[in-house]
């Protein structure tokens, strides 16, 4: 299933699968948004499946947000697991 991203009230909702086939376009889309917006919120409630490539994509977005002094929020089901996984990457 393809990945679709819709904006509702300033929150970007992702629908479908975040995997090897969709992660690059996901990164490119949100990297562009972070060049124009100071704060980006992604709701992952409608993500049906996420693989290791999808997790790496989220790590990449966190790194881009830190590098460019942007705020990135990931909300929705499973966000705690993703946060625990990605926060290990940036632990000092």
PDB file of N, CA and C in Angstrom:
ATOM      1  N   UNK A   1       0.843  -1.184   0.000  1.00  0.00           N
ATOM      2  CA  UNK A   1       0.000   0.000   0.000  1.00  0.00           C
ATOM      3  C   UNK A   1       0.884   1.241   0.000  1.00  0.00           C
ATOM      4  N   UNK A   2       0.522   2.204  -0.818  1.00  0.00           N
ATOM      5  CA  UNK A   2       1.268   3.458  -0.906  1.00  0.00           C
ATOM      6  C   UNK A   2       1.067   4.275   0.369  1.00  0.00           C
ATOM      7  N   UNK A   3       1.950   5.199   0.584  1.00  0.00           N
ATOM      8  CA  UNK A   3       1.863   6.104   1.730  1.00  0.00           C
ATOM      9  C   UNK A   3       1.236   7.404   1.266  1.00  0.00           C
ATOM     10  N   UNK A   4       0.265   7.870   2.024  1.00  0.00           N
ATOM     11  CA  UNK A   4      -0.406   9.123   1.717  1.00  0.00           C
ATOM     12  C   UNK A   4      -0.291  10.027   2.926  1.00  0.00           C
ATOM     13  N   UNK A   5      -0.025  11.303   2.690  1.00  0.00           N
ATOM     14  CA  UNK A   5       0.122  12.275   3.767  1.00  0.00           C
ATOM     15  C   UNK A   5      -0.886  13.394   3.531  1.00  0.00           C
ATOM     16  N   UNK A   6      -1.738  13.608   4.538  1.00  0.00           N
ATOM     17  CA  UNK A   6      -2.734  14.667   4.469  1.00  0.00           C
ATOM     18  C   UNK A   6      -2.557  15.600   5.658  1.00  0.00           C
ATOM     19  N   UNK A   7      -2.824  16.872   5.437  1.00  0.00           N
ATOM     20  CA  UNK A   7      -2.709  17.861   6.513  1.00  0.00           C
ATOM     21  C   UNK A   7      -4.108  18.203   7.013  1.00  0.00           C
ATOM     22  N   UNK A   8      -4.283  18.104   8.335  1.00  0.00           N
ATOM     23  CA  UNK A   8      -5.548  18.462   8.967  1.00  0.00           C
ATOM     24  C   UNK A   8      -5.244  19.312  10.188  1.00  0.00           C
ATOM     25  N   UNK A   9      -5.672  20.557  10.166  1.00  0.00           N
ATOM     26  CA  UNK A   9      -5.487  21.473  11.292  1.00  0.00           C
ATOM     27  C   UNK A   9      -4.031  21.577  11.736  1.00  0.00           C
ATOM     28  N   UNK A  10      -3.123  21.623  10.785  1.00  0.00           N
ATOM     29  CA  UNK A  10      -1.714  21.781  11.106  1.00  0.00           C
ATOM     30  C   UNK A  10      -0.994  20.493  11.491  1.00  0.00           C
ATOM     31  N   UNK A  11      -1.708  19.374  11.487  1.00  0.00           N
ATOM     32  CA  UNK A  11      -1.098  18.075  11.801  1.00  0.00           C
ATOM     33  C   UNK A  11      -1.079  17.253  10.522  1.00  0.00           C
ATOM     34  N   UNK A  12       0.070  16.650  10.240  1.00  0.00           N
ATOM     35  CA  UNK A  12       0.228  15.841   9.038  1.00  0.00           C
ATOM     36  C   UNK A  12      -0.052  14.388   9.390  1.00  0.00           C
ATOM     37  N   UNK A  13      -1.095  13.823   8.769  1.00  0.00           N
ATOM     38  CA  UNK A  13      -1.490  12.449   9.039  1.00  0.00           C
ATOM     39  C   UNK A  13      -0.978  11.550   7.928  1.00  0.00           C
ATOM     40  N   UNK A  14      -0.261  10.512   8.329  1.00  0.00           N
ATOM     41  CA  UNK A  14       0.288   9.554   7.376  1.00  0.00           C
ATOM     42  C   UNK A  14      -0.618   8.329   7.330  1.00  0.00           C
ATOM     43  N   UNK A  15      -0.975   7.897   6.119  1.00  0.00           N
ATOM     44  CA  UNK A  15      -1.838   6.743   5.892  1.00  0.00           C
ATOM     45  C   UNK A  15      -1.081   5.720   5.059  1.00  0.00           C
ATOM     46  N   UNK A  16      -1.169   4.452   5.428  1.00  0.00           N
ATOM     47  CA  UNK A  16      -0.560   3.401   4.631  1.00  0.00           C
ATOM     48  C   UNK A  16       0.608   2.755   5.334  1.00  0.00           C
ATOM     49  N   UNK A  17       1.619   2.407   4.567  1.00  0.00           N
ATOM     50  CA  UNK A  17       2.799   1.720   5.084  1.00  0.00           C
ATOM     51  C   UNK A  17       4.028   2.610   4.978  1.00  0.00           C
ATOM     52  N   UNK A  18       4.812   2.630   6.031  1.00  0.00           N
ATOM     53  CA  UNK A  18       6.098   3.338   6.008  1.00  0.00           C
ATOM     54  C   UNK A  18       7.153   2.253   5.967  1.00  0.00           C
ATOM     55  N   UNK A  19       7.686   2.027   4.773  1.00  0.00           N
ATOM     56  CA  UNK A  19       8.613   0.913   4.574  1.00  0.00           C
ATOM     57  C   UNK A  19       9.691   1.290   3.562  1.00  0.00           C
ATOM     58  N   UNK A  20      10.415   0.299   3.118  1.00  0.00           N
ATOM     59  CA  UNK A  20      11.509   0.508   2.178  1.00  0.00           C
ATOM     60  C   UNK A  20      11.055   1.251   0.926  1.00  0.00           C
ATOM     61  N   UNK A  21       9.851   0.972   0.471  1.00  0.00           N
ATOM     62  CA  UNK A  21       9.354   1.571  -0.767  1.00  0.00           C
ATOM     63  C   UNK A  21       8.862   3.008  -0.596  1.00  0.00           C
ATOM     64  N   UNK A  22       8.515   3.393   0.629  1.00  0.00           N
ATOM     65  CA  UNK A  22       7.914   4.719   0.837  1.00  0.00           C
ATOM     66  C   UNK A  22       8.756   5.657   1.702  1.00  0.00           C
ATOM     67  N   UNK A  23       9.785   5.138   2.348  1.00  0.00           N
ATOM     68  CA  UNK A  23      10.515   5.954   3.332  1.00  0.00           C
ATOM     69  C   UNK A  23      11.262   7.129   2.700  1.00  0.00           C
ATOM     70  N   UNK A  24      11.824   6.952   1.520  1.00  0.00           N
ATOM     71  CA  UNK A  24      12.576   8.050   0.900  1.00  0.00           C
ATOM     72  C   UNK A  24      11.665   9.234   0.585  1.00  0.00           C
ATOM     73  N   UNK A  25      10.506   8.971  -0.004  1.00  0.00           N
ATOM     74  CA  UNK A  25       9.595  10.075  -0.323  1.00  0.00           C
ATOM     75  C   UNK A  25       9.050  10.713   0.963  1.00  0.00           C
ATOM     76  N   UNK A  26       8.876   9.917   2.010  1.00  0.00           N
ATOM     77  CA  UNK A  26       8.454  10.430   3.313  1.00  0.00           C
ATOM     78  C   UNK A  26       9.486  11.422   3.841  1.00  0.00           C
ATOM     79  N   UNK A  27      10.758  11.060   3.778  1.00  0.00           N
ATOM     80  CA  UNK A  27      11.840  11.942   4.232  1.00  0.00           C
ATOM     81  C   UNK A  27      11.860  13.223   3.404  1.00  0.00           C
ATOM     82  N   UNK A  28      11.826  13.079   2.098  1.00  0.00           N
ATOM     83  CA  UNK A  28      11.897  14.244   1.210  1.00  0.00           C
ATOM     84  C   UNK A  28      10.734  15.203   1.490  1.00  0.00           C
ATOM     85  N   UNK A  29       9.543  14.662   1.644  1.00  0.00           N
ATOM     86  CA  UNK A  29       8.363  15.498   1.891  1.00  0.00           C
ATOM     87  C   UNK A  29       8.514  16.295   3.192  1.00  0.00           C
ATOM     88  N   UNK A  30       8.895  15.609   4.267  1.00  0.00           N
ATOM     89  CA  UNK A  30       8.979  16.308   5.547  1.00  0.00           C
ATOM     90  C   UNK A  30      10.235  17.159   5.668  1.00  0.00           C
ATOM     91  N   UNK A  31      11.279  16.802   4.974  1.00  0.00           N
ATOM     92  CA  UNK A  31      12.466  17.663   4.951  1.00  0.00           C
ATOM     93  C   UNK A  31      12.100  19.003   4.314  1.00  0.00           C
ATOM     94  N   UNK A  32      11.330  18.950   3.234  1.00  0.00           N
ATOM     95  CA  UNK A  32      10.873  20.187   2.604  1.00  0.00           C
ATOM     96  C   UNK A  32       9.995  20.991   3.559  1.00  0.00           C
ATOM     97  N   UNK A  33       9.060  20.324   4.223  1.00  0.00           N
ATOM     98  CA  UNK A  33       8.182  21.035   5.159  1.00  0.00           C
ATOM     99  C   UNK A  33       8.984  21.704   6.270  1.00  0.00           C
ATOM    100  N   UNK A  34      10.046  21.050   6.723  1.00  0.00           N
ATOM    101  CA  UNK A  34      10.852  21.636   7.795  1.00  0.00           C
ATOM    102  C   UNK A  34      11.683  22.822   7.323  1.00  0.00           C
ATOM    103  N   UNK A  35      11.798  23.015   6.015  1.00  0.00           N
ATOM    104  CA  UNK A  35      12.478  24.219   5.534  1.00  0.00           C
ATOM    105  C   UNK A  35      11.536  25.421   5.590  1.00  0.00           C
ATOM    106  N   UNK A  36      10.229  25.151   5.590  1.00  0.00           N
ATOM    107  CA  UNK A  36       9.266  26.250   5.581  1.00  0.00           C
ATOM    108  C   UNK A  36       8.532  26.429   6.910  1.00  0.00           C
ATOM    109  N   UNK A  37       8.479  25.383   7.729  1.00  0.00           N
ATOM    110  CA  UNK A  37       7.773  25.441   9.009  1.00  0.00           C
ATOM    111  C   UNK A  37       8.744  25.269  10.166  1.00  0.00           C
ATOM    112  N   UNK A  38       8.535  25.978  11.241  1.00  0.00           N
ATOM    113  CA  UNK A  38       9.373  25.864  12.433  1.00  0.00           C
ATOM    114  C   UNK A  38       9.037  24.595  13.220  1.00  0.00           C
ATOM    115  N   UNK A  39       7.769  24.170  13.144  1.00  0.00           N
ATOM    116  CA  UNK A  39       7.301  23.025  13.920  1.00  0.00           C
ATOM    117  C   UNK A  39       6.448  22.126  13.035  1.00  0.00           C
ATOM    118  N   UNK A  40       6.726  20.823  13.079  1.00  0.00           N
ATOM    119  CA  UNK A  40       5.986  19.846  12.277  1.00  0.00           C
ATOM    120  C   UNK A  40       5.490  18.741  13.206  1.00  0.00           C
ATOM    121  N   UNK A  41       4.202  18.399  13.070  1.00  0.00           N
ATOM    122  CA  UNK A  41       3.611  17.308  13.841  1.00  0.00           C
ATOM    123  C   UNK A  41       3.122  16.241  12.871  1.00  0.00           C
ATOM    124  N   UNK A  42       3.566  14.998  13.106  1.00  0.00           N
ATOM    125  CA  UNK A  42       3.173  13.871  12.267  1.00  0.00           C
ATOM    126  C   UNK A  42       2.359  12.901  13.126  1.00  0.00           C
ATOM    127  N   UNK A  43       1.148  12.601  12.687  1.00  0.00           N
ATOM    128  CA  UNK A  43       0.304  11.633  13.356  1.00  0.00           C
ATOM    129  C   UNK A  43       0.449  10.290  12.634  1.00  0.00           C
ATOM    130  N   UNK A  44       0.855   9.263  13.376  1.00  0.00           N
ATOM    131  CA  UNK A  44       1.090   7.952  12.768  1.00  0.00           C
ATOM    132  C   UNK A  44      -0.029   6.953  13.078  1.00  0.00           C
ATOM    133  N   UNK A  45      -1.168   7.432  13.572  1.00  0.00           N
ATOM    134  CA  UNK A  45      -2.292   6.544  13.883  1.00  0.00           C
ATOM    135  C   UNK A  45      -2.714   5.675  12.701  1.00  0.00           C
ATOM    136  N   UNK A  46      -2.667   6.215  11.517  1.00  0.00           N
ATOM    137  CA  UNK A  46      -3.167   5.507  10.330  1.00  0.00           C
ATOM    138  C   UNK A  46      -2.072   4.728   9.588  1.00  0.00           C
ATOM    139  N   UNK A  47      -0.877   4.656  10.168  1.00  0.00           N
ATOM    140  CA  UNK A  47       0.176   3.834   9.573  1.00  0.00           C
ATOM    141  C   UNK A  47      -0.187   2.373   9.841  1.00  0.00           C
ATOM    142  N   UNK A  48      -0.329   1.605   8.779  1.00  0.00           N
ATOM    143  CA  UNK A  48      -0.718   0.198   8.923  1.00  0.00           C
ATOM    144  C   UNK A  48       0.479  -0.669   9.311  1.00  0.00           C
ATOM    145  N   UNK A  49       1.649  -0.347   8.756  1.00  0.00           N
ATOM    146  CA  UNK A  49       2.860  -1.125   9.042  1.00  0.00           C
ATOM    147  C   UNK A  49       4.072  -0.227   8.899  1.00  0.00           C
ATOM    148  N   UNK A  50       5.060  -0.483   9.738  1.00  0.00           N
ATOM    149  CA  UNK A  50       6.327   0.251   9.665  1.00  0.00           C
ATOM    150  C   UNK A  50       7.448  -0.767   9.830  1.00  0.00           C
ATOM    151  N   UNK A  51       8.421  -0.694   8.937  1.00  0.00           N
ATOM    152  CA  UNK A  51       9.553  -1.620   9.022  1.00  0.00           C
ATOM    153  C   UNK A  51      10.802  -0.862   9.465  1.00  0.00           C
ATOM    154  N   UNK A  52      11.931  -1.544   9.452  1.00  0.00           N
ATOM    155  CA  UNK A  52      13.181  -0.934   9.902  1.00  0.00           C
ATOM    156  C   UNK A  52      13.536   0.302   9.079  1.00  0.00           C
ATOM    157  N   UNK A  53      13.241   0.282   7.807  1.00  0.00           N
ATOM    158  CA  UNK A  53      13.503   1.443   6.953  1.00  0.00           C
ATOM    159  C   UNK A  53      12.631   2.629   7.370  1.00  0.00           C
ATOM    160  N   UNK A  54      11.413   2.348   7.787  1.00  0.00           N
ATOM    161  CA  UNK A  54      10.521   3.405   8.271  1.00  0.00           C
ATOM    162  C   UNK A  54      11.029   4.020   9.564  1.00  0.00           C
ATOM    163  N   UNK A  55      11.544   3.180  10.456  1.00  0.00           N
ATOM    164  CA  UNK A  55      12.134   3.684  11.704  1.00  0.00           C
ATOM    165  C   UNK A  55      13.352   4.548  11.388  1.00  0.00           C
ATOM    166  N   UNK A  56      14.187   4.095  10.452  1.00  0.00           N
ATOM    167  CA  UNK A  56      15.349   4.904  10.043  1.00  0.00           C
ATOM    168  C   UNK A  56      14.910   6.235   9.452  1.00  0.00           C
ATOM    169  N   UNK A  57      13.797   6.234   8.719  1.00  0.00           N
ATOM    170  CA  UNK A  57      13.273   7.483   8.149  1.00  0.00           C
ATOM    171  C   UNK A  57      12.896   8.457   9.261  1.00  0.00           C
ATOM    172  N   UNK A  58      12.268   7.951  10.309  1.00  0.00           N
ATOM    173  CA  UNK A  58      11.909   8.824  11.436  1.00  0.00           C
ATOM    174  C   UNK A  58      13.152   9.331  12.148  1.00  0.00           C
ATOM    175  N   UNK A  59      14.158   8.474  12.312  1.00  0.00           N
ATOM    176  CA  UNK A  59      15.427   8.923  12.901  1.00  0.00           C
ATOM    177  C   UNK A  59      16.040  10.027  12.050  1.00  0.00           C
ATOM    178  N   UNK A  60      15.988   9.845  10.746  1.00  0.00           N
ATOM    179  CA  UNK A  60      16.533  10.851   9.833  1.00  0.00           C
ATOM    180  C   UNK A  60      15.807  12.174   9.999  1.00  0.00           C
ATOM    181  N   UNK A  61      14.488  12.129  10.121  1.00  0.00           N
ATOM    182  CA  UNK A  61      13.727  13.368  10.315  1.00  0.00           C
ATOM    183  C   UNK A  61      14.072  14.030  11.640  1.00  0.00           C
ATOM    184  N   UNK A  62      14.268  13.230  12.695  1.00  0.00           N
ATOM    185  CA  UNK A  62      14.688  13.817  13.973  1.00  0.00           C
ATOM    186  C   UNK A  62      16.049  14.497  13.813  1.00  0.00           C
ATOM    187  N   UNK A  63      16.975  13.862  13.106  1.00  0.00           N
ATOM    188  CA  UNK A  63      18.300  14.447  12.891  1.00  0.00           C
ATOM    189  C   UNK A  63      18.200  15.740  12.087  1.00  0.00           C
ATOM    190  N   UNK A  64      17.365  15.746  11.052  1.00  0.00           N
ATOM    191  CA  UNK A  64      17.177  16.948  10.236  1.00  0.00           C
ATOM    192  C   UNK A  64      16.582  18.070  11.083  1.00  0.00           C
ATOM    193  N   UNK A  65      15.615  17.722  11.938  1.00  0.00           N
ATOM    194  CA  UNK A  65      15.000  18.757  12.774  1.00  0.00           C
ATOM    195  C   UNK A  65      16.016  19.349  13.749  1.00  0.00           C
ATOM    196  N   UNK A  66      16.861  18.517  14.318  1.00  0.00           N
ATOM    197  CA  UNK A  66      17.897  19.025  15.230  1.00  0.00           C
ATOM    198  C   UNK A  66      18.906  19.899  14.497  1.00  0.00           C
ATOM    199  N   UNK A  67      19.339  19.437  13.337  1.00  0.00           N
ATOM    200  CA  UNK A  67      20.334  20.170  12.545  1.00  0.00           C
ATOM    201  C   UNK A  67      19.818  21.550  12.136  1.00  0.00           C
ATOM    202  N   UNK A  68      18.522  21.619  11.808  1.00  0.00           N
ATOM    203  CA  UNK A  68      17.942  22.867  11.300  1.00  0.00           C
ATOM    204  C   UNK A  68      17.162  23.645  12.355  1.00  0.00           C
ATOM    205  N   UNK A  69      17.330  23.243  13.618  1.00  0.00           N
ATOM    206  CA  UNK A  69      16.669  23.932  14.728  1.00  0.00           C
ATOM    207  C   UNK A  69      15.156  24.007  14.529  1.00  0.00           C
ATOM    208  N   UNK A  70      14.567  22.864  14.186  1.00  0.00           N
ATOM    209  CA  UNK A  70      13.125  22.730  14.001  1.00  0.00           C
ATOM    210  C   UNK A  70      12.574  21.811  15.078  1.00  0.00           C
ATOM    211  N   UNK A  71      11.276  21.876  15.283  1.00  0.00           N
ATOM    212  CA  UNK A  71      10.612  21.025  16.272  1.00  0.00           C
ATOM    213  C   UNK A  71       9.818  19.970  15.514  1.00  0.00           C
ATOM    214  N   UNK A  72      10.040  18.702  15.871  1.00  0.00           N
ATOM    215  CA  UNK A  72       9.326  17.593  15.250  1.00  0.00           C
ATOM    216  C   UNK A  72       8.597  16.818  16.325  1.00  0.00           C
ATOM    217  N   UNK A  73       7.293  16.639  16.124  1.00  0.00           N
ATOM    218  CA  UNK A  73       6.473  15.839  17.028  1.00  0.00           C
ATOM    219  C   UNK A  73       5.965  14.621  16.265  1.00  0.00           C
ATOM    220  N   UNK A  74       6.070  13.456  16.880  1.00  0.00           N
ATOM    221  CA  UNK A  74       5.450  12.248  16.353  1.00  0.00           C
ATOM    222  C   UNK A  74       4.366  11.870  17.357  1.00  0.00           C
ATOM    223  N   UNK A  75       3.126  11.780  16.899  1.00  0.00           N
ATOM    224  CA  UNK A  75       2.028  11.438  17.800  1.00  0.00           C
ATOM    225  C   UNK A  75       1.260  10.249  17.223  1.00  0.00           C
ATOM    226  N   UNK A  76       0.499   9.587  18.072  1.00  0.00           N
ATOM    227  CA  UNK A  76      -0.350   8.499  17.622  1.00  0.00           C
ATOM    228  C   UNK A  76       0.049   7.182  18.238  1.00  0.00           C
ATOM    229  N   UNK A  77      -0.631   6.131  17.814  1.00  0.00           N
ATOM    230  CA  UNK A  77      -0.366   4.785  18.325  1.00  0.00           C
ATOM    231  C   UNK A  77       1.070   4.373  18.031  1.00  0.00           C
ATOM    232  N   UNK A  78       1.716   3.838  19.029  1.00  0.00           N
ATOM    233  CA  UNK A  78       3.075   3.348  18.848  1.00  0.00           C
ATOM    234  C   UNK A  78       4.145   4.409  18.983  1.00  0.00           C
ATOM    235  N   UNK A  79       3.763   5.645  19.253  1.00  0.00           N
ATOM    236  CA  UNK A  79       4.773   6.699  19.318  1.00  0.00           C
ATOM    237  C   UNK A  79       5.762   6.469  20.449  1.00  0.00           C
ATOM    238  N   UNK A  80       5.322   5.854  21.545  1.00  0.00           N
ATOM    239  CA  UNK A  80       6.236   5.618  22.664  1.00  0.00           C
ATOM    240  C   UNK A  80       7.349   4.658  22.259  1.00  0.00           C
ATOM    241  N   UNK A  81       7.008   3.605  21.502  1.00  0.00           N
ATOM    242  CA  UNK A  81       8.019   2.665  21.038  1.00  0.00           C
ATOM    243  C   UNK A  81       8.991   3.336  20.072  1.00  0.00           C
ATOM    244  N   UNK A  82       8.457   4.157  19.201  1.00  0.00           N
ATOM    245  CA  UNK A  82       9.310   4.871  18.242  1.00  0.00           C
ATOM    246  C   UNK A  82      10.191   5.866  18.977  1.00  0.00           C
ATOM    247  N   UNK A  83       9.635   6.592  19.932  1.00  0.00           N
ATOM    248  CA  UNK A  83      10.420   7.544  20.710  1.00  0.00           C
ATOM    249  C   UNK A  83      11.543   6.835  21.459  1.00  0.00           C
ATOM    250  N   UNK A  84      11.230   5.710  22.085  1.00  0.00           N
ATOM    251  CA  UNK A  84      12.252   4.964  22.826  1.00  0.00           C
ATOM    252  C   UNK A  84      13.367   4.522  21.880  1.00  0.00           C
ATOM    253  N   UNK A  85      12.996   4.089  20.691  1.00  0.00           N
ATOM    254  CA  UNK A  85      13.991   3.639  19.718  1.00  0.00           C
ATOM    255  C   UNK A  85      14.824   4.795  19.199  1.00  0.00           C
ATOM    256  N   UNK A  86      14.182   5.908  18.851  1.00  0.00           N
ATOM    257  CA  UNK A  86      14.926   7.040  18.275  1.00  0.00           C
ATOM    258  C   UNK A  86      15.694   7.824  19.315  1.00  0.00           C
ATOM    259  N   UNK A  87      15.212   7.875  20.557  1.00  0.00           N
ATOM    260  CA  UNK A  87      15.923   8.641  21.581  1.00  0.00           C
ATOM    261  C   UNK A  87      17.255   8.006  21.921  1.00  0.00           C
ATOM    262  N   UNK A  88      17.380   6.702  21.752  1.00  0.00           N
ATOM    263  CA  UNK A  88      18.662   6.034  21.973  1.00  0.00           C
ATOM    264  C   UNK A  88      19.707   6.533  20.972  1.00  0.00           C
ATOM    265  N   UNK A  89      19.255   6.864  19.799  1.00  0.00           N
ATOM    266  CA  UNK A  89      20.151   7.349  18.750  1.00  0.00           C
ATOM    267  C   UNK A  89      20.787   8.672  19.123  1.00  0.00           C
ATOM    268  N   UNK A  90      20.052   9.530  19.841  1.00  0.00           N
ATOM    269  CA  UNK A  90      20.525  10.868  20.150  1.00  0.00           C
ATOM    270  C   UNK A  90      20.983  11.039  21.588  1.00  0.00           C
ATOM    271  N   UNK A  91      21.039   9.955  22.333  1.00  0.00           N
ATOM    272  CA  UNK A  91      21.486  10.054  23.737  1.00  0.00           C
ATOM    273  C   UNK A  91      22.938  10.473  23.778  1.00  0.00           C
ATOM    274  N   UNK A  92      23.236  11.354  24.720  1.00  0.00           N
ATOM    275  CA  UNK A  92      24.626  11.850  24.868  1.00  0.00           C
ATOM    276  C   UNK A  92      25.266  11.161  26.047  1.00  0.00           C
TER     277      UNK A  92
END
